[in-house]
C-alpha atoms as an extended CHARMM CRD file, in Angstrom:
* protein
*
       100  EXT
         1         1  MET       CA              8.3870000000        4.6500000000        7.7040000000  PROA      1               0.0000000000
         2         2  SER       CA              7.3080000000        7.6430000000        5.6070000000  PROA      2               0.0000000000
         3         3  ASP       CA              8.8690000000        8.4360000000        2.2310000000  PROA      3               0.0000000000
         4         4  GLN       CA             10.1770000000       11.6930000000        3.6960000000  PROA      4               0.0000000000
         5         5  MET       CA             12.0460000000        9.7980000000        6.4370000000  PROA      5               0.0000000000
         6         6  LYS       CA             13.4690000000        7.3280000000        3.8830000000  PROA      6               0.0000000000
         7         7  GLN       CA             14.8820000000       10.2070000000        1.8140000000  PROA      7               0.0000000000
         8         8  MET       CA             16.4630000000       11.9470000000        4.8120000000  PROA      8               0.0000000000
         9         9  SER       CA             20.2010000000       11.4840000000        5.3230000000  PROA      9               0.0000000000
        10        10  GLY       CA             21.5500000000       10.2130000000        8.6140000000  PROA      10              0.0000000000
        11        11  GLN       CA             22.8230000000       13.7050000000        9.4620000000  PROA      11              0.0000000000
        12        12  GLU       CA             19.4350000000       15.3020000000        8.6970000000  PROA      12              0.0000000000
        13        13  LEU       CA             17.6030000000       12.7350000000       10.7830000000  PROA      13              0.0000000000
        14        14  GLY       CA             20.0360000000       13.1960000000       13.6650000000  PROA      14              0.0000000000
        15        15  ASP       CA             19.6370000000       16.9860000000       13.4980000000  PROA      15              0.0000000000
        16        16  LYS       CA             15.8570000000       16.6690000000       13.4800000000  PROA      16              0.0000000000
        17        17  LEU       CA             15.8730000000       14.3060000000       16.4720000000  PROA      17              0.0000000000
        18        18  LEU       CA             18.2510000000       16.5780000000       18.3900000000  PROA      18              0.0000000000
        19        19  LYS       CA             16.0160000000       19.5850000000       17.6970000000  PROA      19              0.0000000000
        20        20  SER       CA             12.9790000000       17.6260000000       18.9580000000  PROA      20              0.0000000000
        21        21  VAL       CA             14.7720000000       16.6360000000       22.1610000000  PROA      21              0.0000000000
        22        22  LYS       CA             15.8230000000       20.2360000000       22.8200000000  PROA      22              0.0000000000
        23        23  GLU       CA             12.2410000000       21.4430000000       22.2700000000  PROA      23              0.0000000000
        24        24  MET       CA             10.9310000000       18.8140000000       24.6760000000  PROA      24              0.0000000000
        25        25  GLN       CA             13.4500000000       19.8700000000       27.3110000000  PROA      25              0.0000000000
        26        26  VAL       CA             12.1580000000       23.4480000000       27.2510000000  PROA      26              0.0000000000
        27        27  GLY       CA              8.5520000000       22.2630000000       27.2900000000  PROA      27              0.0000000000
        28        28  ARG       CA              7.6920000000       22.9660000000       23.6690000000  PROA      28              0.0000000000
        29        29  ARG       CA              6.0120000000       20.1750000000       21.8580000000  PROA      29              0.0000000000
        30        30  ALA       CA              5.3470000000       20.2560000000       18.1570000000  PROA      30              0.0000000000
        31        31  ARG       CA              2.5420000000       17.7390000000       18.3590000000  PROA      31              0.0000000000
        32        32  VAL       CA              0.2690000000       16.3660000000       21.0480000000  PROA      32              0.0000000000
        33        33  THR       CA             -1.3680000000       13.0390000000       20.3210000000  PROA      33              0.0000000000
        34        34  LYS       CA             -4.5190000000       12.1680000000       22.2010000000  PROA      34              0.0000000000
        35        35  VAL       CA             -5.8230000000        8.6420000000       22.0110000000  PROA      35              0.0000000000
        36        36  ALA       CA             -9.4390000000        8.1140000000       22.8840000000  PROA      36              0.0000000000
        37        37  PRO       CA            -10.0330000000        4.9120000000       24.8180000000  PROA      37              0.0000000000
        38        38  ASN       CA            -11.9920000000        2.2950000000       22.9660000000  PROA      38              0.0000000000
        39        39  GLN       CA            -15.4010000000        1.2120000000       24.2330000000  PROA      39              0.0000000000
        40        40  VAL       CA            -13.9890000000       -1.5690000000       26.4230000000  PROA      40              0.0000000000
        41        41  ALA       CA            -11.4490000000        0.6900000000       28.1420000000  PROA      41              0.0000000000
        42        42  ALA       CA            -14.0270000000        3.4610000000       28.4890000000  PROA      42              0.0000000000
        43        43  ALA       CA            -16.4670000000        1.0580000000       30.1620000000  PROA      43              0.0000000000
        44        44  ARG       CA            -13.7910000000       -0.1490000000       32.5720000000  PROA      44              0.0000000000
        45        45  LEU       CA            -12.7370000000        3.3910000000       33.3990000000  PROA      45              0.0000000000
        46        46  LYS       CA            -16.3550000000        4.3000000000       34.1890000000  PROA      46              0.0000000000
        47        47  THR       CA            -16.4940000000        1.4670000000       36.7280000000  PROA      47              0.0000000000
        48        48  GLY       CA            -13.3310000000        2.6790000000       38.4400000000  PROA      48              0.0000000000
        49        49  LEU       CA            -11.9630000000       -0.8740000000       38.4930000000  PROA      49              0.0000000000
        50        50  SER       CA             -8.4480000000       -1.9720000000       37.5610000000  PROA      50              0.0000000000
        51        51  GLN       CA             -7.9460000000       -4.2630000000       34.5780000000  PROA      51              0.0000000000
        52        52  LEU       CA             -7.6340000000       -7.2430000000       36.8970000000  PROA      52              0.0000000000
        53        53  GLN       CA            -10.7650000000       -6.3370000000       38.8640000000  PROA      53              0.0000000000
        54        54  PHE       CA            -12.8050000000       -5.6580000000       35.7260000000  PROA      54              0.0000000000
        55        55  ALA       CA            -11.6680000000       -8.9260000000       34.1490000000  PROA      55              0.0000000000
        56        56  GLN       CA            -12.6290000000      -10.8240000000       37.3080000000  PROA      56              0.0000000000
        57        57  ALA       CA            -16.0350000000       -9.1180000000       37.4000000000  PROA      57              0.0000000000
        58        58  LEU       CA            -16.6630000000      -10.2040000000       33.7850000000  PROA      58              0.0000000000
        59        59  GLN       CA            -15.1310000000      -13.6350000000       34.4560000000  PROA      59              0.0000000000
        60        60  ILE       CA            -12.5320000000      -13.3240000000       31.7180000000  PROA      60              0.0000000000
        61        61  SER       CA             -8.7490000000      -13.3710000000       31.8480000000  PROA      61              0.0000000000
        62        62  GLN       CA             -6.8690000000      -10.1380000000       32.3410000000  PROA      62              0.0000000000
        63        63  ARG       CA             -4.9510000000      -10.8930000000       29.1350000000  PROA      63              0.0000000000
        64        64  THR       CA             -8.2070000000      -11.1080000000       27.1580000000  PROA      64              0.0000000000
        65        65  LEU       CA             -9.2610000000       -7.7360000000       28.5470000000  PROA      65              0.0000000000
        66        66  GLN       CA             -5.8960000000       -6.2460000000       27.5900000000  PROA      66              0.0000000000
        67        67  GLU       CA             -6.2740000000       -7.5930000000       24.0550000000  PROA      67              0.0000000000
        68        68  TRP       CA             -9.7250000000       -5.9860000000       23.8070000000  PROA      68              0.0000000000
        69        69  GLU       CA             -8.5720000000       -2.6620000000       25.2150000000  PROA      69              0.0000000000
        70        70  GLN       CA             -5.5940000000       -2.5210000000       22.8630000000  PROA      70              0.0000000000
        71        71  GLY       CA             -7.7750000000       -3.3650000000       19.8700000000  PROA      71              0.0000000000
        72        72  ARG       CA             -5.9600000000       -6.5710000000       18.9690000000  PROA      72              0.0000000000
        73        73  ARG       CA             -9.1070000000       -8.6200000000       19.5510000000  PROA      73              0.0000000000
        74        74  GLN       CA            -12.8070000000       -7.8530000000       19.7270000000  PROA      74              0.0000000000
        75        75  PRO       CA            -15.2430000000       -9.1540000000       22.3430000000  PROA      75              0.0000000000
        76        76  SER       CA            -17.8450000000      -11.6920000000       21.2380000000  PROA      76              0.0000000000
        77        77  GLY       CA            -21.5300000000      -10.7940000000       21.0410000000  PROA      77              0.0000000000
        78        78  ALA       CA            -22.2710000000      -11.7780000000       24.6500000000  PROA      78              0.0000000000
        79        79  ALA       CA            -19.1440000000      -10.0580000000       25.9520000000  PROA      79              0.0000000000
        80        80  ARG       CA            -19.9630000000       -6.9780000000       23.8860000000  PROA      80              0.0000000000
        81        81  ALA       CA            -23.3810000000       -6.8680000000       25.5790000000  PROA      81              0.0000000000
        82        82  LEU       CA            -21.6950000000       -7.0160000000       28.9960000000  PROA      82              0.0000000000
        83        83  ILE       CA            -19.3770000000       -4.1750000000       27.9930000000  PROA      83              0.0000000000
        84        84  GLN       CA            -22.3780000000       -2.0750000000       26.9560000000  PROA      84              0.0000000000
        85        85  ILE       CA            -24.0430000000       -2.7860000000       30.3030000000  PROA      85              0.0000000000
        86        86  ALA       CA            -20.8190000000       -1.8750000000       32.1190000000  PROA      86              0.0000000000
        87        87  PHE       CA            -20.6670000000        1.4090000000       30.2250000000  PROA      87              0.0000000000
        88        88  ALA       CA            -24.3060000000        2.2860000000       30.8480000000  PROA      88              0.0000000000
        89        89  HSD       CA            -24.4600000000        0.9850000000       34.4340000000  PROA      89              0.0000000000
        90        90  PRO       CA            -20.9560000000        0.9120000000       35.9600000000  PROA      90              0.0000000000
        91        91  LYS       CA            -22.4020000000        0.4990000000       39.4530000000  PROA      91              0.0000000000
        92        92  ILE       CA            -23.7230000000       -2.9560000000       38.5330000000  PROA      92              0.0000000000
        93        93  ILE       CA            -20.2480000000       -4.1320000000       37.5420000000  PROA      93              0.0000000000
        94        94  ARG       CA            -18.6930000000       -2.6730000000       40.6990000000  PROA      94              0.0000000000
        95        95  GLU       CA            -21.3310000000       -4.4890000000       42.7670000000  PROA      95              0.0000000000
        96        96  ARG       CA            -20.6200000000       -7.7010000000       40.8530000000  PROA      96              0.0000000000
        97        97  PHE       CA            -16.9170000000       -7.3800000000       41.5970000000  PROA      97              0.0000000000
        98        98  TYR       CA            -17.3310000000       -6.6240000000       45.2870000000  PROA      98              0.0000000000
        99        99  THR       CA            -19.8580000000       -9.4200000000       45.8690000000  PROA      99              0.0000000000
       100       100  SER       CA            -17.9470000000      -12.1860000000       44.0810000000  PROA      100             0.0000000000
């Protein structure tokens, strides 16, 4: 929590939240946050496969893939190489999935 939020009274915080909700309701947004997918998610998206399909194609668990995509864990050297191949040549991974 920021220092500014810690110093805000309950009334001030409530007023600020209410103002934000009203702005959202009329379609005005003070801030738009864009999150770029990490390399693992970007590679999967290029293949057009779901998380489950991509995990099966790489012969890893879906949970492991989720951990990689969310940045909580990093793929090993060999897995990283597969991710790079998937990014550069998504067709190969799609073929691998559909032939397994």
